[in-house]
XYZ file of C-alpha atoms in Angstrom:
667
model
C 213.018 53.605 57.336
C 209.830 54.737 58.926
C 206.610 54.878 57.974
C 207.021 59.187 58.973
C 209.842 58.846 56.900
C 208.583 56.552 53.702
C 205.415 58.711 53.654
C 207.691 62.126 53.420
C 209.342 60.726 50.424
C 206.210 59.751 48.707
C 205.528 63.509 49.615
C 208.019 64.911 47.567
C 210.012 65.195 44.173
C 211.890 62.568 43.249
C 215.481 64.396 43.247
C 214.862 65.765 46.764
C 213.947 62.280 47.698
C 217.451 61.212 46.732
C 218.921 64.364 48.487
C 217.426 64.152 51.586
C 217.710 60.401 51.513
C 221.609 60.207 50.926
C 221.537 63.279 53.950
C 219.317 60.871 55.916
C 222.015 57.987 54.957
C 224.638 59.399 55.989
C 223.637 60.841 59.510
C 221.554 57.520 60.404
C 225.002 55.894 59.219
C 227.145 58.405 61.220
C 224.404 57.228 64.480
C 225.404 54.223 64.562
C 228.784 54.192 63.822
C 228.647 56.246 67.438
C 226.504 54.037 69.137
C 229.296 50.904 68.574
C 232.115 53.248 69.494
C 230.158 54.122 72.789
C 229.132 50.380 73.247
C 233.146 49.787 74.951
C 232.519 53.332 77.222
C 231.001 54.360 80.435
C 228.556 56.661 79.419
C 227.964 57.775 83.874
C 229.745 61.148 84.092
C 230.881 61.657 86.799
C 229.833 63.636 89.740
C 231.124 67.887 89.426
C 233.086 69.000 92.483
C 231.436 71.156 94.569
C 227.911 71.231 95.968
C 224.579 71.267 93.820
C 223.322 75.279 94.439
C 219.618 75.668 95.458
C 216.686 77.157 93.581
C 213.766 77.937 96.537
C 213.690 79.206 100.128
C 211.535 77.732 102.081
C 208.360 77.456 101.396
C 205.224 78.652 103.257
C 203.146 75.086 104.043
C 199.662 77.717 103.823
C 200.894 78.621 100.533
C 200.735 75.135 99.239
C 198.021 73.810 100.937
C 195.280 74.431 98.415
C 196.374 71.629 96.002
C 196.695 69.048 98.719
C 193.395 67.578 98.345
C 193.866 67.226 94.430
C 197.451 65.678 95.148
C 196.359 63.180 97.270
C 194.442 60.843 95.028
C 197.767 61.110 93.276
C 199.611 60.098 95.561
C 198.892 57.001 95.804
C 198.689 55.848 92.074
C 201.830 56.880 91.909
C 203.307 54.773 94.324
C 202.046 51.450 93.139
C 203.564 52.534 89.484
C 200.292 53.197 87.957
C 200.362 55.677 85.324
C 197.407 57.486 83.077
C 199.457 59.209 80.413
C 198.342 60.037 76.407
C 195.614 57.978 76.972
C 196.714 55.226 78.642
C 194.192 54.969 81.450
C 195.592 54.435 84.975
C 197.613 50.957 84.336
C 200.687 49.239 86.501
C 203.842 49.967 84.417
C 206.319 47.166 85.660
C 208.634 45.029 84.598
C 206.173 41.380 83.325
C 203.402 43.583 83.200
C 200.799 43.425 80.207
C 199.484 45.775 78.431
C 196.137 45.653 76.595
C 196.949 46.577 72.890
C 196.482 49.866 70.998
C 193.511 48.399 68.544
C 193.926 45.487 67.269
C 197.687 45.591 67.919
C 199.537 44.207 71.105
C 203.101 43.111 72.209
C 204.044 40.716 74.458
C 204.681 41.698 78.117
C 208.386 41.704 78.870
C 210.339 39.451 81.585
C 209.608 39.736 84.997
C 212.236 40.800 87.767
C 212.155 39.311 90.478
C 214.223 39.958 93.918
C 217.196 40.113 91.880
C 215.752 42.436 89.631
C 218.804 44.869 90.568
C 221.508 42.409 89.179
C 219.332 42.119 85.977
C 218.239 45.206 84.912
C 222.335 46.220 84.972
C 223.029 43.479 82.928
C 221.005 44.519 80.723
C 222.873 47.062 79.869
C 226.447 47.295 77.740
C 229.718 46.107 79.641
C 231.070 49.313 80.922
C 227.524 50.726 82.341
C 226.647 47.697 83.983
C 229.015 48.631 87.456
C 228.038 51.952 87.582
C 223.568 50.840 86.891
C 224.189 48.746 89.717
C 225.491 51.070 91.890
C 222.987 53.539 91.962
C 219.795 50.662 91.737
C 221.623 49.501 95.312
C 221.123 52.560 96.544
C 217.351 52.419 96.450
C 216.409 51.689 99.821
C 213.327 50.561 100.145
C 213.008 46.168 100.368
C 209.736 46.622 98.528
C 210.791 48.568 96.046
C 209.884 47.128 92.441
C 211.089 48.438 89.474
C 209.037 50.326 86.825
C 209.472 49.771 83.187
C 210.624 53.186 81.244
C 211.450 51.194 78.221
C 207.967 50.220 77.573
C 205.359 51.286 75.506
C 202.181 50.625 78.476
C 199.861 51.224 75.765
C 200.641 48.716 73.156
C 203.122 46.785 74.615
C 205.948 47.102 72.239
C 209.376 47.392 73.881
C 212.320 48.936 73.247
C 216.436 47.663 73.774
C 218.173 49.579 76.351
C 221.311 48.630 75.014
C 219.994 50.572 71.751
C 221.447 53.868 71.009
C 219.351 56.391 71.665
C 219.925 58.778 68.470
C 219.041 55.650 66.884
C 215.954 54.262 67.994
C 212.832 53.627 65.831
C 209.643 54.713 65.373
C 206.596 54.110 63.382
C 208.434 51.360 62.109
C 205.292 49.217 63.101
C 201.794 48.927 63.333
C 200.051 50.620 66.951
C 203.494 51.876 68.753
C 203.477 55.156 69.926
C 207.589 56.792 70.950
C 205.462 59.195 72.799
C 204.053 56.946 75.520
C 208.230 55.557 77.590
C 209.098 59.200 76.827
C 206.225 60.413 78.157
C 206.345 58.818 82.014
C 210.261 59.641 81.777
C 210.190 62.987 81.329
C 208.987 62.564 85.283
C 206.450 65.069 85.191
C 204.639 62.937 88.490
C 207.817 63.571 90.789
C 207.404 67.400 91.260
C 204.339 66.152 92.000
C 205.168 63.918 95.157
C 208.146 66.097 96.098
C 205.154 68.963 95.988
C 202.913 67.268 98.622
C 205.972 66.364 100.711
C 206.683 70.231 100.941
C 203.049 70.864 102.147
C 202.754 67.462 104.698
C 205.329 65.718 105.396
C 205.123 62.164 104.554
C 208.526 60.771 104.700
C 207.335 58.027 102.005
C 207.049 60.831 99.863
C 210.488 61.795 99.536
C 211.906 58.218 99.788
C 209.389 57.496 96.723
C 210.384 60.020 94.398
C 214.135 59.458 95.434
C 214.069 56.052 94.770
C 211.924 56.302 91.088
C 215.239 59.265 90.454
C 217.623 56.345 91.231
C 215.223 53.595 89.360
C 215.342 55.704 85.989
C 219.177 56.551 85.996
C 220.126 52.777 86.931
C 217.641 51.819 83.755
C 218.861 54.222 81.706
C 222.291 54.963 80.862
C 223.088 58.251 79.329
C 222.759 57.708 76.060
C 221.313 54.548 75.452
C 217.206 53.467 74.994
C 214.556 54.525 73.850
C 215.006 57.346 76.413
C 217.839 59.002 75.396
C 216.360 59.102 71.501
C 215.181 63.085 71.641
C 216.695 66.042 73.726
C 213.281 67.686 74.056
C 212.388 64.844 76.004
C 215.551 64.794 77.857
C 215.426 68.382 78.807
C 212.029 68.256 80.315
C 213.329 64.774 82.736
C 216.270 67.217 84.022
C 214.065 70.561 85.201
C 211.401 67.323 86.370
C 213.841 66.138 88.845
C 215.890 69.522 89.715
C 212.043 71.340 90.378
C 211.502 67.768 92.665
C 214.780 68.027 95.047
C 213.866 71.115 94.909
C 210.277 71.152 95.950
C 211.694 67.994 98.596
C 214.562 70.292 99.928
C 212.941 73.425 100.505
C 209.698 71.325 102.113
C 212.453 70.269 104.830
C 214.517 66.638 103.405
C 217.823 66.639 104.381
C 219.960 65.050 101.454
C 221.367 62.392 101.603
C 225.474 62.146 99.795
C 224.950 59.093 97.586
C 221.361 60.626 96.111
C 223.555 64.298 95.792
C 226.185 62.555 94.059
C 223.865 60.429 91.785
C 221.615 64.119 90.675
C 224.321 66.052 90.594
C 226.195 63.282 87.116
C 222.994 62.986 86.507
C 222.824 66.525 85.374
C 226.130 67.003 83.995
C 225.269 63.581 81.807
C 221.652 65.287 80.851
C 223.580 68.670 80.433
C 225.634 67.225 78.283
C 223.105 64.976 75.791
C 221.261 68.305 75.096
C 224.015 70.103 74.594
C 225.564 67.622 71.976
C 222.323 67.061 70.510
C 220.406 70.484 70.126
C 217.352 70.133 67.828
C 218.364 73.558 66.005
C 217.308 74.212 62.320
C 217.740 77.301 60.594
C 214.242 78.087 59.385
C 211.832 75.349 61.404
C 213.308 75.341 64.896
C 209.671 75.432 67.410
C 209.250 74.129 70.874
C 212.006 71.182 70.248
C 214.895 73.417 70.340
C 212.664 75.543 73.491
C 213.019 72.306 75.131
C 216.105 72.119 75.075
C 217.107 75.295 76.540
C 214.575 75.849 78.529
C 215.826 72.436 79.942
C 219.376 73.560 79.933
C 218.797 76.385 82.216
C 217.537 74.374 85.276
C 220.450 71.226 84.538
C 222.203 74.418 84.979
C 220.920 76.365 87.404
C 222.142 73.420 90.054
C 225.823 73.085 88.940
C 228.361 74.141 90.368
C 231.395 74.619 87.466
C 232.281 76.587 84.211
C 230.928 74.433 81.643
C 227.594 75.239 84.015
C 227.477 78.615 83.579
C 228.674 78.354 79.907
C 225.357 76.112 79.492
C 223.655 78.987 81.728
C 224.330 81.625 79.086
C 223.606 79.850 75.865
C 220.598 79.266 77.667
C 219.668 82.802 78.604
C 220.994 83.694 75.118
C 219.441 81.291 73.536
C 215.998 82.038 75.372
C 216.057 85.962 74.398
C 215.743 84.615 71.405
C 213.523 82.111 70.643
C 211.281 84.008 72.772
C 211.402 86.485 69.471
C 211.259 84.073 67.309
C 208.884 81.515 68.276
C 206.030 83.900 69.853
C 203.859 86.339 67.343
C 202.712 89.768 67.900
C 199.214 89.268 69.570
C 201.156 86.628 72.282
C 200.354 83.700 69.807
C 202.683 80.389 69.285
C 204.222 80.722 65.831
C 203.290 76.851 65.607
C 199.890 77.390 64.722
C 198.488 75.086 67.297
C 196.445 76.686 70.936
C 197.842 73.311 72.040
C 201.924 73.951 72.045
C 200.993 77.783 72.431
C 200.033 76.341 75.921
C 203.847 74.102 75.923
C 205.991 76.341 74.378
C 204.369 79.532 77.143
C 204.839 77.217 79.854
C 208.429 76.215 78.949
C 208.881 80.226 78.444
C 207.318 81.488 81.614
C 209.182 78.533 83.923
C 212.613 79.639 82.278
C 211.824 83.317 82.564
C 211.216 83.114 85.753
C 215.032 81.022 86.704
C 216.494 83.691 84.364
C 214.399 86.915 84.703
C 217.435 88.718 85.190
C 218.875 87.907 82.314
C 216.894 89.170 79.759
C 215.602 92.508 79.205
C 212.191 93.720 80.547
C 210.623 93.417 76.302
C 211.486 89.561 76.753
C 209.451 89.520 79.738
C 207.161 91.307 78.281
C 206.285 88.812 75.449
C 206.054 85.919 77.836
C 202.687 87.943 79.793
C 201.462 88.663 76.072
C 202.214 84.247 75.436
C 199.885 84.224 79.301
C 196.746 86.326 78.152
C 196.818 84.943 74.401
C 196.753 81.380 76.655
C 193.395 83.421 78.363
C 191.442 84.459 75.164
C 191.694 81.221 74.072
C 189.411 79.354 77.243
C 186.396 79.307 76.567
C 184.290 80.032 79.081
C 183.804 76.366 80.069
C 186.889 75.958 81.177
C 187.961 74.448 77.953
C 190.752 76.067 75.543
C 189.655 75.471 71.777
C 191.351 73.623 69.377
C 193.235 74.700 66.468
C 196.019 72.430 65.104
C 197.791 69.728 67.493
C 197.072 68.534 70.004
C 200.348 66.118 72.011
C 199.167 67.392 75.950
C 202.603 68.137 76.199
C 203.659 69.955 79.299
C 206.705 71.151 81.089
C 205.174 70.777 84.340
C 202.455 69.522 85.861
C 202.817 70.753 89.409
C 198.791 70.860 90.014
C 197.559 69.480 87.400
C 193.657 69.957 86.497
C 191.432 67.366 87.249
C 187.850 65.558 87.678
C 188.479 63.012 90.034
C 192.582 60.963 88.677
C 191.412 61.836 85.711
C 193.010 64.983 83.618
C 191.351 68.328 82.346
C 193.747 68.102 79.169
C 191.969 71.734 77.638
C 191.978 73.688 80.971
C 195.230 75.879 80.520
C 194.740 77.303 83.903
C 197.937 76.701 85.825
C 199.458 78.105 83.086
C 198.351 81.564 84.076
C 198.273 80.715 87.510
C 201.809 80.134 87.508
C 202.809 83.088 85.409
C 200.744 84.817 88.785
C 204.014 84.288 90.623
C 206.241 85.734 87.709
C 203.232 89.074 87.698
C 201.518 91.530 88.807
C 199.241 92.336 89.193
C 197.901 87.816 89.514
C 194.739 86.818 86.731
C 192.211 85.140 88.357
C 192.123 81.719 89.243
C 190.680 79.001 91.296
C 192.519 78.312 94.976
C 193.299 74.772 94.157
C 195.727 76.491 91.002
C 197.559 78.847 93.958
C 200.561 77.034 94.665
C 201.992 77.266 91.307
C 202.165 80.780 91.290
C 204.055 80.919 95.092
C 206.466 77.725 93.451
C 207.312 80.530 90.745
C 207.168 83.671 92.680
C 209.983 81.245 95.053
C 212.015 80.759 92.091
C 211.484 84.218 90.219
C 211.907 86.669 93.331
C 210.130 89.026 92.527
C 207.133 89.782 90.379
C 207.035 91.952 87.705
C 204.373 94.689 86.234
C 202.118 93.244 84.060
C 201.494 96.015 81.010
C 198.377 96.858 79.126
C 199.116 95.240 75.586
C 196.959 97.260 72.308
C 194.857 95.383 70.056
C 196.861 94.325 66.618
C 195.613 95.826 63.154
C 193.553 92.849 61.456
C 194.985 92.944 57.696
C 191.909 92.639 55.037
C 191.404 91.794 51.903
C 189.325 93.482 48.925
C 186.816 90.547 48.146
C 186.153 91.509 44.554
C 182.372 91.824 43.153
C 181.847 88.435 42.152
C 178.916 86.957 42.129
C 178.296 83.778 43.927
C 177.445 81.091 42.545
C 175.866 79.051 45.546
C 175.640 79.633 49.003
C 175.183 76.803 52.107
C 174.046 78.768 55.024
C 173.491 77.212 58.201
C 171.654 78.779 61.342
C 172.321 77.972 64.939
C 168.892 78.939 66.446
C 169.830 77.998 70.394
C 167.570 77.801 72.517
C 167.744 81.372 74.248
C 168.687 84.561 71.968
C 169.912 86.459 74.942
C 173.047 84.352 75.320
C 174.457 86.447 72.647
C 174.130 89.045 74.198
C 177.130 91.607 74.314
C 179.503 89.646 72.340
C 182.896 91.491 72.618
C 185.443 90.497 70.083
C 189.100 89.989 70.731
C 190.928 89.354 67.661
C 194.520 87.408 66.982
C 195.508 88.259 63.492
C 199.231 87.052 63.691
C 198.298 83.706 64.475
C 195.069 83.278 62.574
C 192.034 83.444 65.261
C 188.602 85.657 65.464
C 187.145 84.792 68.728
C 183.488 86.495 69.594
C 182.534 85.908 73.451
C 180.653 86.689 76.388
C 180.073 85.291 80.202
C 177.929 82.574 78.339
C 178.726 81.581 74.340
C 182.774 81.495 72.749
C 182.859 81.547 68.719
C 185.596 81.646 67.041
C 186.894 82.010 63.114
C 189.928 80.275 62.083
C 191.955 82.237 59.620
C 195.471 82.728 59.796
C 199.173 80.814 59.209
C 199.520 77.006 58.660
C 202.659 77.492 61.121
C 205.850 76.744 61.107
C 207.097 79.296 58.978
C 205.065 77.934 56.328
C 205.762 74.055 57.294
C 202.244 73.580 58.960
C 203.836 70.451 60.905
C 201.620 70.716 63.525
C 198.128 72.852 61.575
C 195.408 70.885 60.356
C 192.791 71.717 57.070
C 190.918 73.884 59.014
C 190.782 77.557 57.759
C 187.631 79.576 58.225
C 186.360 76.511 60.651
C 183.842 77.963 63.191
C 183.307 76.693 66.791
C 181.033 77.574 69.217
C 180.121 76.978 71.942
C 176.571 78.045 74.600
C 176.405 77.810 77.918
C 179.093 75.337 78.761
C 178.103 72.922 76.016
C 179.549 72.398 72.610
C 177.704 72.903 69.757
C 179.820 72.768 67.314
C 184.154 71.752 68.229
C 187.361 71.537 66.482
C 187.803 67.125 67.546
C 191.413 67.686 68.198
C 194.225 65.142 66.531
C 194.148 61.876 68.768
C 197.325 60.003 67.770
C 200.386 60.576 65.629
C 202.957 57.656 64.351
C 200.826 55.023 66.180
C 198.100 55.137 63.675
C 199.020 57.444 60.246
C 195.531 56.535 58.841
C 193.931 57.990 62.542
C 196.568 60.847 62.061
C 194.983 62.389 58.795
C 191.541 61.657 59.932
C 192.000 63.928 62.405
C 193.797 66.736 60.335
C 191.214 66.331 57.819
C 189.160 69.463 56.071
C 186.872 66.811 56.986
C 187.241 66.656 60.386
C 186.393 70.412 60.686
C 183.446 72.693 60.710
C 185.021 74.146 57.902
C 183.791 74.791 54.340
C 183.332 71.358 51.881
C 183.649 71.044 48.604
C 182.870 67.118 48.096
C 185.649 65.235 49.694
C 188.606 67.969 48.691
C 191.255 68.256 50.080
C 191.810 72.406 50.073
C 195.819 71.695 50.802
C 197.506 68.108 50.540
C 198.592 66.200 54.087
C 202.106 65.931 52.625
C 203.305 64.093 55.590
C 202.347 63.110 59.487
C 203.890 66.367 60.368
C 204.269 68.739 57.421
C 200.925 70.295 55.571
C 201.062 72.519 52.256
C 199.731 76.160 52.627
C 197.448 76.164 49.288
C 194.164 77.462 50.706
C 196.709 80.734 51.564
C 193.363 81.915 53.530
C 192.670 86.143 54.382
C 190.438 87.561 56.132
C 188.074 90.452 53.985
C 186.213 91.698 57.082
C 186.632 91.042 60.820
C 183.914 93.657 63.150
C 182.462 93.281 66.675
C 179.308 92.036 64.406
C 180.773 89.339 62.151
C 183.490 88.237 59.893
C 184.082 87.442 56.501
C 186.970 85.816 54.837
C 188.348 83.348 51.921
C 190.295 80.481 50.726
C 191.925 79.106 47.264
C 191.969 75.584 47.959
C 189.879 74.565 45.925
C 190.507 76.269 42.540
C 188.243 79.275 43.132
C 188.035 81.652 45.429
C 185.826 80.229 49.051
C 184.335 82.868 51.184
C 182.779 82.343 54.603
C 180.492 85.014 56.256
C 179.439 84.498 60.030
C 177.397 86.511 61.720
C 175.047 86.702 64.988
C 171.427 88.497 64.809
C 167.933 88.403 66.671
C 169.203 84.889 68.291
C 171.122 83.440 65.741
C 174.673 82.466 64.477
C 174.431 82.783 61.067
C 177.422 80.381 58.695
C 177.668 81.248 55.073
C 179.995 79.335 52.812
C 179.578 81.352 49.170
C 181.071 79.589 45.688
C 183.306 82.460 43.608
C 182.004 85.918 45.207
C 179.989 87.605 47.837
C 176.694 88.637 46.310
C 173.870 87.246 46.730
C 171.149 87.734 43.008
C 168.465 85.491 42.361
C 170.682 83.448 40.262
C 172.497 82.434 43.491
C 171.824 79.098 43.829
C 170.809 78.669 48.104
C 171.017 76.315 50.679
C 170.005 76.788 53.767
C 170.099 74.434 57.340
C 168.401 75.125 60.397
C 170.948 73.255 63.561
C 168.720 73.717 66.879
C 169.932 70.890 69.064
C 174.708 70.477 69.711
C 175.764 68.576 67.762
C 173.908 68.358 64.915
C 175.580 69.404 62.163
C 173.760 68.846 59.099
C 175.565 66.811 55.732
C 178.019 67.490 54.627
C 179.481 68.324 58.594
C 177.185 65.519 59.762
C 180.541 62.923 60.221
C 182.827 64.578 61.878
C 185.707 61.479 64.185
C 184.853 61.612 67.773
C 186.054 64.231 70.288
C 189.129 63.938 71.276
C 190.464 65.951 74.658
C 193.563 65.307 74.709
C 196.893 62.732 72.607
C 195.037 59.165 72.890
C 191.887 60.516 74.434
C 188.419 59.302 72.430
């Protein structure tokens, strides 16, 4: 049993634990039986009859050239099989390479492979898959090519076995290991970048590397086996990135060879069938995983011939429409209560809509537009998005990454509205480097849809009562230039639960709303009534992010805790229990008392008696007040006043926030 499941079990009543354990045990037993049955069978599908479809017309190189400098910095690293994912830093990921470890936890390197690497990799599979895997690896046509170790967590060094049936693969079962690391690499999101650079400058080495890495992956990871066939979401995202990489190569003038095209077609069948057999659908709590399943499936289906693929396309279009309406809220936000997961889900919805727009009524296309506007709204003047809830740095495509040098700016959401500018008109404002993303989406979609102006959503307010405050904790932020607060404009996102006041220099936000996932709270934090303030590009107070998930559950909870947020406190009490790594109760039940152009009042019930937070701007100051039991301040009210005159200098009890994490694994 994984640590994740054990923690989840400890949070539940015994009778529910027994019932759930029986269901989980039966499911795992069934998967193990299926896996044993598959050992004797070839899992590679035959390529379907008929040619693969083309999705992109030839692209004008002049429309793509703005990102050349960025991609040219990254490409040499990818050619050396070096990757920087989820806080790893740039490391080479080859067989036999040692890795630094995660914290105090490290694992021994796997065996190094010499010139006979093709035979060694193929012989590591179950016998029925050895011949087709060897044929794929033999098709790698660069004598100097050395294979990527696709099975390794290249932070901790732990390796999964390629002989484990994917749906039975364990995670969180040993300290420091993180299954997300090999999953992230196996999404192959770097390949469209190499292919786009090829489309710009035509360097044959780039096209050859994309081809060979795909063949390497397919030969090293038989369908259904190993860590990279454990999660349908990652399989679906990989399929989409393989399709986009191939499309960009062809649009750039590459001439496909028959061996690769046949292997690619068979791989798309394998990916599509796996996703259809392992759809991450649940009646109440399905979210970004299921959305990824159907969006990735749409890309695999779009290039394949035949009735099976046509049925997948119909299914993907039908389910995309249903999930757009279900997973995105009236204000454009995503229902999982996370701005980072909003970016991921909006990106998936955007690209799938570009592919399937002719099958979607306008009301569903409009949902995507609102989702893009939401992402713009939660981006601070510095260009960094506010972090609410979890951030696992997840993306659908990283076609034109936002980078400083070679370091990704995870909180820069620019590529989302750049891509959307290829689907909608007029375009959103974007820097020149991001414009090629719009060109690719425009070529994929075939036409642009007119944007529709969205009206402001009504804010549900509750009566605060007439109670007298027992105690007030007041924190005043005194800015060096009071003019930074002039002309603040309100932007309220009540369905998501975020209240923003902003101008070109300042961003002030209060979190107050649902915990997401229809009450599951899987990606929510104990951040109700938390405040964030940025002035002139500098965070005076900010949500510190997420850091990691199952690699360190103590750190997972540290970043989810109320103690990690500038939110109302009552000693070390949590306003809602951190039930399991991906579950939070909604004991706080946060509500808005008043939200206006000049301030905010909200309350929550997480500490038993009502706790109010009042936020206002006056005389060049931002004033945050926490009031116990009521809003009326009298002579009997105990008042505690703190003054903050510099960024990051919060008074007790807020002076112990964890280090800022701008993305998964970063600190």
